[in-house]
mmCIF file of C-alpha atoms in Angstrom:
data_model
loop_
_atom_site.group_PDB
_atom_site.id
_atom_site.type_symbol
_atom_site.label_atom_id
_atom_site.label_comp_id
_atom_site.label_asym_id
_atom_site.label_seq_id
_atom_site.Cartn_x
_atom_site.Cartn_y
_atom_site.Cartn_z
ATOM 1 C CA UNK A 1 0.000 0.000 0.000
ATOM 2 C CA UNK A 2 2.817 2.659 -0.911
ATOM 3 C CA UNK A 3 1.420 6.107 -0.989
ATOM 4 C CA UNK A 4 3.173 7.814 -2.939
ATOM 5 C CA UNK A 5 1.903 11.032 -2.109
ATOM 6 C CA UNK A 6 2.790 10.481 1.218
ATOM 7 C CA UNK A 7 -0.798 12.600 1.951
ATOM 8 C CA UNK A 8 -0.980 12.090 6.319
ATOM 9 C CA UNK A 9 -5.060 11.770 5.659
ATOM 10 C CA UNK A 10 -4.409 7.930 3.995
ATOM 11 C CA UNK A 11 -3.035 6.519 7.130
ATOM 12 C CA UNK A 12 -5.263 4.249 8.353
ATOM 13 C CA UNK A 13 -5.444 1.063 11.094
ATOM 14 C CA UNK A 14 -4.240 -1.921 9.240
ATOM 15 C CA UNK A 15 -7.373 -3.633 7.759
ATOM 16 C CA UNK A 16 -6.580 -6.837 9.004
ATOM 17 C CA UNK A 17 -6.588 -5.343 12.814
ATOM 18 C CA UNK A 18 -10.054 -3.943 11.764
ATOM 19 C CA UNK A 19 -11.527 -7.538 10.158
ATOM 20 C CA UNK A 20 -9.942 -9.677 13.415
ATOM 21 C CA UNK A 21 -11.616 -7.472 15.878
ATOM 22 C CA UNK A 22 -15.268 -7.117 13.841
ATOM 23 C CA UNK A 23 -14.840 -10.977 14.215
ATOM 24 C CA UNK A 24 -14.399 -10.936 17.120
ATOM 25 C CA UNK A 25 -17.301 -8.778 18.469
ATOM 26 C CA UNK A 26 -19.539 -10.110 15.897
ATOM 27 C CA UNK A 27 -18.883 -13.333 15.278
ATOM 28 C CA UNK A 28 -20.940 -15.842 12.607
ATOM 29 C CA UNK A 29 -22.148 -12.187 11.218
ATOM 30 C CA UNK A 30 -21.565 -12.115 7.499
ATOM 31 C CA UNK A 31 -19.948 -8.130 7.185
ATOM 32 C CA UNK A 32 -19.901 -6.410 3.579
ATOM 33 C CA UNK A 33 -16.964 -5.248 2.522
ATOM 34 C CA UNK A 34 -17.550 -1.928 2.083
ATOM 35 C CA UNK A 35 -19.231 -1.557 5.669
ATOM 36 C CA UNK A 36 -15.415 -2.863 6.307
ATOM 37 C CA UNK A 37 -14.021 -0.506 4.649
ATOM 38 C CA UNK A 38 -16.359 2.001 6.254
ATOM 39 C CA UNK A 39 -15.025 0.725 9.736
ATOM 40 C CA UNK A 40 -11.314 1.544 8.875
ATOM 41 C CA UNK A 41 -12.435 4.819 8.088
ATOM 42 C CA UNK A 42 -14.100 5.616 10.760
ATOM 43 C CA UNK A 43 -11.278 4.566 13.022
ATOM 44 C CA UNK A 44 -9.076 6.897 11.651
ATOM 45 C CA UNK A 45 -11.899 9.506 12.120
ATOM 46 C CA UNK A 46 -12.595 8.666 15.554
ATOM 47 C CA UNK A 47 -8.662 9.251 16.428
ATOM 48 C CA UNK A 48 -8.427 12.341 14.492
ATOM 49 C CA UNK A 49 -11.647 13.305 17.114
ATOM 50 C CA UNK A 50 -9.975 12.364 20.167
ATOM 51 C CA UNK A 51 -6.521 13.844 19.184
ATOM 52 C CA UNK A 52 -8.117 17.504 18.695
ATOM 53 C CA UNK A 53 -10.650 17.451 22.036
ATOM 54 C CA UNK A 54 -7.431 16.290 23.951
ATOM 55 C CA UNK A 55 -5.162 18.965 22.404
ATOM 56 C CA UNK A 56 -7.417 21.743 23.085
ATOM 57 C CA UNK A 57 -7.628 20.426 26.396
ATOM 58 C CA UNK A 58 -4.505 20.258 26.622
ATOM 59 C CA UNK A 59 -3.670 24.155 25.261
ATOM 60 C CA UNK A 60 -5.901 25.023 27.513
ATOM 61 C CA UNK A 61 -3.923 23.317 30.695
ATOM 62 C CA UNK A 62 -0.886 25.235 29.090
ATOM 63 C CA UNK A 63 1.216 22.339 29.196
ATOM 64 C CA UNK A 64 2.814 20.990 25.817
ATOM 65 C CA UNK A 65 2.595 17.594 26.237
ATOM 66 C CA UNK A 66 -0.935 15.421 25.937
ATOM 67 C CA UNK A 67 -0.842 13.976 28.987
ATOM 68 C CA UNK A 68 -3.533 10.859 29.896
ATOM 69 C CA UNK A 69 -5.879 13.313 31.696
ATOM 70 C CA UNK A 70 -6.289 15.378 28.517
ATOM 71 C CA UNK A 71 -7.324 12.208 27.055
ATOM 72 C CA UNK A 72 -9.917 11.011 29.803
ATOM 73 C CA UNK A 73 -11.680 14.078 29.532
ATOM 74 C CA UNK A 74 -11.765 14.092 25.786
ATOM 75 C CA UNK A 75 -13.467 11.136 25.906
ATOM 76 C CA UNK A 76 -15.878 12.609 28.642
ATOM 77 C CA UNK A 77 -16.536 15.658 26.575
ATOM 78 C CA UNK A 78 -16.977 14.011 23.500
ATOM 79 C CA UNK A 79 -19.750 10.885 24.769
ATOM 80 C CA UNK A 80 -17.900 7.962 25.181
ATOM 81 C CA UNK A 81 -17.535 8.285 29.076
ATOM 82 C CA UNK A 82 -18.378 4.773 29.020
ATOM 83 C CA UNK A 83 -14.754 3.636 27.653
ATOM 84 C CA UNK A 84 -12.804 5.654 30.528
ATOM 85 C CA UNK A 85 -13.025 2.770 32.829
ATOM 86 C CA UNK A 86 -11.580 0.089 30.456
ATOM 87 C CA UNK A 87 -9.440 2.368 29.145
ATOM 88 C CA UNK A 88 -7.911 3.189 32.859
ATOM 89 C CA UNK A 89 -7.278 -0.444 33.614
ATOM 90 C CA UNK A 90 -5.654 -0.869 30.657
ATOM 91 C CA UNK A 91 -3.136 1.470 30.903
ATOM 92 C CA UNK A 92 -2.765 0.053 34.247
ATOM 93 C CA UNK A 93 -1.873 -3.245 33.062
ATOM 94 C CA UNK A 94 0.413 -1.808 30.616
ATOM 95 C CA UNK A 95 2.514 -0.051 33.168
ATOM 96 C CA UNK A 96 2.646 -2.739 35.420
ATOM 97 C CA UNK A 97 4.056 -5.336 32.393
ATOM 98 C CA UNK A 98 6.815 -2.708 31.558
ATOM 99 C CA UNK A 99 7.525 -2.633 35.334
ATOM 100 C CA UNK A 100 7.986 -6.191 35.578
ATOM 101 C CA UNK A 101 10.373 -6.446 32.186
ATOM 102 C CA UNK A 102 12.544 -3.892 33.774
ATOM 103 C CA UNK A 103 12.582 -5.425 37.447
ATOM 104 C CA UNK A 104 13.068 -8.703 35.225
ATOM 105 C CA UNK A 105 16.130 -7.176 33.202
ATOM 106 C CA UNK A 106 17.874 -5.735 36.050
ATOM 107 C CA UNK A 107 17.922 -8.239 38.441
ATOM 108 C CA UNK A 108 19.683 -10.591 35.856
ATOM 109 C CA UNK A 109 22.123 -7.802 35.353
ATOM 110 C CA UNK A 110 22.873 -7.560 38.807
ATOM 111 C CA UNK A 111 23.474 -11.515 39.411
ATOM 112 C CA UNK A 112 25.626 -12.145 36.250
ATOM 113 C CA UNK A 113 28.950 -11.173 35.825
ATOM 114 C CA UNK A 114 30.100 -8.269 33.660
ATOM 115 C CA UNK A 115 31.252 -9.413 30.610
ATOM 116 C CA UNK A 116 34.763 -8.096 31.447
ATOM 117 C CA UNK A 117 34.943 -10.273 33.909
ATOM 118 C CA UNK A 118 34.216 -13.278 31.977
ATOM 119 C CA UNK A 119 36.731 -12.173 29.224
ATOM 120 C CA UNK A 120 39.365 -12.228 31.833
ATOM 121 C CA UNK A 121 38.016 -15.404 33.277
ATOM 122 C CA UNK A 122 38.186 -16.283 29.736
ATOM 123 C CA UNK A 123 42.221 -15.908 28.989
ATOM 124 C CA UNK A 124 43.032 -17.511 32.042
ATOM 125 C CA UNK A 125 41.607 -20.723 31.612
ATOM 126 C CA UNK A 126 43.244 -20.294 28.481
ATOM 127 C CA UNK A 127 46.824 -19.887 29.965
ATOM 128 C CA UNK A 128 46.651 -22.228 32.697
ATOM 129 C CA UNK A 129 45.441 -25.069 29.724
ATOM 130 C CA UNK A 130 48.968 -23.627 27.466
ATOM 131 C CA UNK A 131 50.785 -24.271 30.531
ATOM 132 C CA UNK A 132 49.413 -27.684 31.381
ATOM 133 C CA UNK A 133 50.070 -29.032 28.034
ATOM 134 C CA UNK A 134 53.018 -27.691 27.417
ATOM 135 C CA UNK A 135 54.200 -29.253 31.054
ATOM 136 C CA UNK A 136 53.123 -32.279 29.897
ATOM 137 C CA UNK A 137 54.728 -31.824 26.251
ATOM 138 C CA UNK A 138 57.752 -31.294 28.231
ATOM 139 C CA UNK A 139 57.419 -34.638 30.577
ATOM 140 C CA UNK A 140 56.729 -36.883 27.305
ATOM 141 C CA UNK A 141 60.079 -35.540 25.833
ATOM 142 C CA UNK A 142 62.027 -36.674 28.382
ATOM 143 C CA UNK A 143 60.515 -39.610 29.164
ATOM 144 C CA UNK A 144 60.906 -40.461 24.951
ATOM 145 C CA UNK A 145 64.926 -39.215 25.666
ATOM 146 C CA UNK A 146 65.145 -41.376 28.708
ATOM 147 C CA UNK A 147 63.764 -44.577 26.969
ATOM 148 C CA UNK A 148 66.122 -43.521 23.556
ATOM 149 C CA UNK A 149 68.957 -43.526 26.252
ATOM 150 C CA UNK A 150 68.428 -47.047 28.044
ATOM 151 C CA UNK A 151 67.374 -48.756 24.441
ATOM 152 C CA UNK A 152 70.944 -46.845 23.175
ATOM 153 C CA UNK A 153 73.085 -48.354 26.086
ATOM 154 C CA UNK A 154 71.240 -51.674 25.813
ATOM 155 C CA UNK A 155 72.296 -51.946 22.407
ATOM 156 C CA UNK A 156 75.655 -50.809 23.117
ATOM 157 C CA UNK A 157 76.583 -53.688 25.384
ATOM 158 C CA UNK A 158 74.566 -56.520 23.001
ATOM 159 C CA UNK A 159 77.064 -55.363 19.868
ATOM 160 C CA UNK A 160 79.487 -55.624 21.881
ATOM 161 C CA UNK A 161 79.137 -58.663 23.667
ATOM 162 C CA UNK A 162 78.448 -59.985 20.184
ATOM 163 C CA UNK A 163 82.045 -58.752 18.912
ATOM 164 C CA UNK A 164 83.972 -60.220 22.214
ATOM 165 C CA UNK A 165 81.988 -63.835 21.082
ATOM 166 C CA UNK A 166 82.812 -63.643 17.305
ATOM 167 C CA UNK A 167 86.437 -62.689 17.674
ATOM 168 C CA UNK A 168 87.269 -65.964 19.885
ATOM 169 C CA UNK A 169 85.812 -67.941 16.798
ATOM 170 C CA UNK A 170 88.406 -66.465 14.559
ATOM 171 C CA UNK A 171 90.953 -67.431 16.346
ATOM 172 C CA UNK A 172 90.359 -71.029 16.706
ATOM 173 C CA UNK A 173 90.018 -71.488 12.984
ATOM 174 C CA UNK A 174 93.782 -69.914 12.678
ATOM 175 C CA UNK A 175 94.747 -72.758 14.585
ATOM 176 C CA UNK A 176 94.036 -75.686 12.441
ATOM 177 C CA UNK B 1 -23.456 -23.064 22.200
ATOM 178 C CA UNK B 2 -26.290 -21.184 24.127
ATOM 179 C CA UNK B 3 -26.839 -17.841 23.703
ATOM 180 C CA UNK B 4 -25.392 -17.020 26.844
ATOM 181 C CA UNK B 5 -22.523 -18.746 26.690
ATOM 182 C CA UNK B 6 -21.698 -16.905 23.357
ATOM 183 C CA UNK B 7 -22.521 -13.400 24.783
ATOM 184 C CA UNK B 8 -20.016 -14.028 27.611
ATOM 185 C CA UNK B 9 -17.563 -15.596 24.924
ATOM 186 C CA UNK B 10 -17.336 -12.227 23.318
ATOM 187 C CA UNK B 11 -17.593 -10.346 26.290
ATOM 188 C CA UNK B 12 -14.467 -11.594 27.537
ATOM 189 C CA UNK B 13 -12.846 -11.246 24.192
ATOM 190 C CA UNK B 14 -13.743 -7.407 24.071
ATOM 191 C CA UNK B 15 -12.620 -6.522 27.616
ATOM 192 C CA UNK B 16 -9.057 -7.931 27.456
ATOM 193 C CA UNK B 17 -6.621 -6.002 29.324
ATOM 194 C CA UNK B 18 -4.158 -5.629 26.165
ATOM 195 C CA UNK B 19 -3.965 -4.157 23.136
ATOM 196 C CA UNK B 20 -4.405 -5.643 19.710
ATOM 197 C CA UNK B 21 -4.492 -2.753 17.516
ATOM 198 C CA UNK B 22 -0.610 -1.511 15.997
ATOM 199 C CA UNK B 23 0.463 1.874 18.560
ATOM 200 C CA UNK B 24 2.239 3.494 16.349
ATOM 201 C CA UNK B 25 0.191 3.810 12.933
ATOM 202 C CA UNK B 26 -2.204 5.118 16.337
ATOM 203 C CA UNK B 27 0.286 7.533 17.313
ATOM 204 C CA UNK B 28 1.206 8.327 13.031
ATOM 205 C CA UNK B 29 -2.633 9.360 12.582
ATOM 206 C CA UNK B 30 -2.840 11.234 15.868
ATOM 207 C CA UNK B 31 0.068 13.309 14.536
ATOM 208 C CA UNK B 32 -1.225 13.827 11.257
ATOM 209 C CA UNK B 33 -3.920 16.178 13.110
ATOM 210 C CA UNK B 34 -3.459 19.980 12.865
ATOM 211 C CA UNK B 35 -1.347 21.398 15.675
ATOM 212 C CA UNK B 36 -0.898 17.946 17.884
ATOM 213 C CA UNK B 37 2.092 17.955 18.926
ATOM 214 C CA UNK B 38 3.531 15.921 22.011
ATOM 215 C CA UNK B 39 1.659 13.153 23.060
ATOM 216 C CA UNK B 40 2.350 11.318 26.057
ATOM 217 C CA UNK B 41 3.361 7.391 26.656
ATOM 218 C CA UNK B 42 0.518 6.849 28.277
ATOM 219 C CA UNK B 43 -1.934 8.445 26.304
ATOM 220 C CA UNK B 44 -1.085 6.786 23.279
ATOM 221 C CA UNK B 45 -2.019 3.694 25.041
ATOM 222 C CA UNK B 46 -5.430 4.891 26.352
ATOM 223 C CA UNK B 47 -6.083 6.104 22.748
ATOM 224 C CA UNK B 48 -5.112 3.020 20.966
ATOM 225 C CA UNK B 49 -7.496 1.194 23.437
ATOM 226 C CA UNK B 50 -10.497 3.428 23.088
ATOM 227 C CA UNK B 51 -10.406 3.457 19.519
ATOM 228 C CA UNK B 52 -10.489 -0.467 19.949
ATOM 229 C CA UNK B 53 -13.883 0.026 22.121
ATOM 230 C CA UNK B 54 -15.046 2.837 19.585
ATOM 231 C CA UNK B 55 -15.059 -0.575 16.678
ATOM 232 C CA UNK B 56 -16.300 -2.579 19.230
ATOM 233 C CA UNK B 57 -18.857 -0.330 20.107
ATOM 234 C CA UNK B 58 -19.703 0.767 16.318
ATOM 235 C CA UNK B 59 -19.899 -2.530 15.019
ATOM 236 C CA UNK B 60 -22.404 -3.859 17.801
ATOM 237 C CA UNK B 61 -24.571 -0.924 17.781
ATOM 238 C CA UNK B 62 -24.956 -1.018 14.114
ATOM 239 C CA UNK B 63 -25.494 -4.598 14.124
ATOM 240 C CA UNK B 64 -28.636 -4.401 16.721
ATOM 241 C CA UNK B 65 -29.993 -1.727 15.293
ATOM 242 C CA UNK B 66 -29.484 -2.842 11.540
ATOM 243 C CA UNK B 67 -31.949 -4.998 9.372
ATOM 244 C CA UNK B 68 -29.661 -7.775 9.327
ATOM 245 C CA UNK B 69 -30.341 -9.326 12.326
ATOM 246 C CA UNK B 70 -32.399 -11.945 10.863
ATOM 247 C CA UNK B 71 -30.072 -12.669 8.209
ATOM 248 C CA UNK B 72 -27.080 -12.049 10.278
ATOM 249 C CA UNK B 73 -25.567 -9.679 8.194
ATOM 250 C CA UNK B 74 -24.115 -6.199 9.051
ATOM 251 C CA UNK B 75 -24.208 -3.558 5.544
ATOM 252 C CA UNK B 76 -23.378 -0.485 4.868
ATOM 253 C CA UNK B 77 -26.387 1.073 5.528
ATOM 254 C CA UNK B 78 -26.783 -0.042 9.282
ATOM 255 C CA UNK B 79 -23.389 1.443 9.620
ATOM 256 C CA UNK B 80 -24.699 5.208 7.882
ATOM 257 C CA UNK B 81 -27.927 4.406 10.109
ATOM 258 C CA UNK B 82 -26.664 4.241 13.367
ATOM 259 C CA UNK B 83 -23.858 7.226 12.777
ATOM 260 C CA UNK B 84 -26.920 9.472 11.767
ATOM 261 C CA UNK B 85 -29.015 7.899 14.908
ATOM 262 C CA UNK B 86 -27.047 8.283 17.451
ATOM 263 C CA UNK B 87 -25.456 11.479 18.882
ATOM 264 C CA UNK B 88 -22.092 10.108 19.673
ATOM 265 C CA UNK B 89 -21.309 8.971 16.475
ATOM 266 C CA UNK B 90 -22.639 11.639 14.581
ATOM 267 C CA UNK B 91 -19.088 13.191 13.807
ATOM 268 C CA UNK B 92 -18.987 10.367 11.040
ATOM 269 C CA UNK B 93 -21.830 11.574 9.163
ATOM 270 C CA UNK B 94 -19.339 13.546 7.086
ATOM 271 C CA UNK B 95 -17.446 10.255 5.596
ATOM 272 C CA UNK B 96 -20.624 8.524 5.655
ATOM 273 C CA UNK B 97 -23.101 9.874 3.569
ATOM 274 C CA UNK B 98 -25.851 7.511 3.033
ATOM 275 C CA UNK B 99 -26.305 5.956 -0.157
ATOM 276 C CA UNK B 100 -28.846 6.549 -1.958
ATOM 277 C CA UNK B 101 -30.228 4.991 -4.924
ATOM 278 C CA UNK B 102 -29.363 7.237 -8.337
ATOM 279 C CA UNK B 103 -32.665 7.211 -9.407
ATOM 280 C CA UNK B 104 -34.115 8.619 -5.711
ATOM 281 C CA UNK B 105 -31.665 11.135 -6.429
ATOM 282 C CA UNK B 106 -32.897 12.267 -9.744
ATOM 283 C CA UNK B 107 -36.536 12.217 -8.211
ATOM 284 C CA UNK B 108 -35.653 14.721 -5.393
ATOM 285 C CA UNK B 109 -33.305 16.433 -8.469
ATOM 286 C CA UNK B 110 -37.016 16.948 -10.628
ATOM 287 C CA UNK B 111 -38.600 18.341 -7.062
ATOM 288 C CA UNK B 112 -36.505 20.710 -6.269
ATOM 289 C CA UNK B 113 -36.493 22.073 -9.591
ATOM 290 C CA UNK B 114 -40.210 22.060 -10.112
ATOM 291 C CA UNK B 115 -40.282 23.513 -6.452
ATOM 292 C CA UNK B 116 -37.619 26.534 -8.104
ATOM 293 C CA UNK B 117 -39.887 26.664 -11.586
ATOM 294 C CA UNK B 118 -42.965 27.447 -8.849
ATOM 295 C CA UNK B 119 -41.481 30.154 -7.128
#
């Protein structure tokens, strides 16, 4: 639905806010769809009403910002007195759900741990695992040099064992 | 489902304690008015909501006092009906003229110029 215009008067409620809610108060009712249409309109109407009586109000109060009062007695003045109750506890339950997020997101910011901490929480872990493997990198080496060592010397006396027995065989066969 | 039963259904369903309808396209149209300027939080919310009741309220008015009742159908006409019936929605008389057939329209057209010829 681009507008390219951009003319403020074609804003409207979206119509399938409008259709869900007719539904919803008038359900099994077969609605035409220009009486639809119709409803969207008048929505937009109906805000356009309330959004002037509360201004004025408001000018009036000399304060600059349309405050929920202003709005109340807009609806007062203009005949539908019989929303302001509804209307009241709504807002009520609206502020107290935004209350309860932000008592919700603090206290979790409060319990958890900043995320600098973590970070260096992070690195060392990370360290004391470098050092750990590299102390055990080291104790494998040695223990590889100490077992090339012993296998070295244990070879060293079998050769020459060997040589002591295989030179006494030479010399008997000079003999004979 | 009895009668009752269904009236409550829909009571319940119109006096939720939330909002269904989109804030800000609520708070776009609400600045689109000439001179608004700084709305409150907390009056967009109480807007949004009682332009919620004001469908509510249009649609079921029109409804009971349309002809469609026995067919269970809600027209155009019950809608131009009730705004020009009923005081508090008689601010929408201007976007909804009722429609009239072309051929009424010529009639009261001949009238009023026989009614001009006369004078």
């Amino acid at each position: 639905m681009a507008s390219s215009s951009g003319n403020d008067d074609d804003l409207t409620i979206p119509r399938a806010a409008i259709n869900k809610m007719i539904k919803e108060t008038l359900p099994n009712v077969r609605v035409a769809n220009d009486a639809r249409e119709l409803v969207v309109n008048c929505c937009t109407e109906f805000i356009h009403l309330i959004s002037s009586e509360a201004n004025e109000i408001c000018n009036k109060s000399e304060k600059k910002t349309i405050s929920p009062e202003h709005v109340i007695n807009a609806l007062e003045s203009l005949g539908f007195g019989s929303y302001i109750a509804e209307v009241k506890d709504v807002l009520q339950e609206c502020k107290t759900v935004a209350l309860k997020r932000r008592k919700a997101s603090s206290r979790l910011e409060n319990l958890g741990i900043p995320e600098e901490e973590l970070l260096r929480q992070q690195q060392e872990l990370f360290a004391k695992a470098r050092q750990q493997q590299a102390e055990l990198a080291q104790q494998e080496w040695l223990q590889m040099q100490q077992a090339a060592q012993q296998a070295q010397l244990a070879a060293a006396s079998a050769s020459s064992a060997q040589q002591a027995g295989s030179s006494q065989d030479e010399d008997e066969e000079d003999d004979m | 489902m009895s009668d009752a039963n269904m009236e409550e259904k829909v009571e319940q369903a119109t006096s939720s304690k939330t909002i269904s309808l989109p804030i800000s396209r609520v708070r776009l149209i609400m600045k689109s008015s000439p001179d608004v300027s700084c709305i409150n939080q907390d009056a967009l919310f109480l807007t949004t909501k009682a332009t919620e009741l004001f469908v509510q309220h249009l649609a079921l008015s029109s409804f009971k006092n349309g002809s469609g009742k026995e067919t269970n159908t809600l027209s155009y006409s019950d809608l131009a009906n009730v705004a020009e019936e009923t005081e508090t929605f008689q601010f929408l008389t201007d976007i909804l003229p009722k429609k009239i057939l072309a051929r009424e329209y010529l009639k009261s057209l001949e009238e009023m110029k026989k009614e001009d010829g006369n004078l």
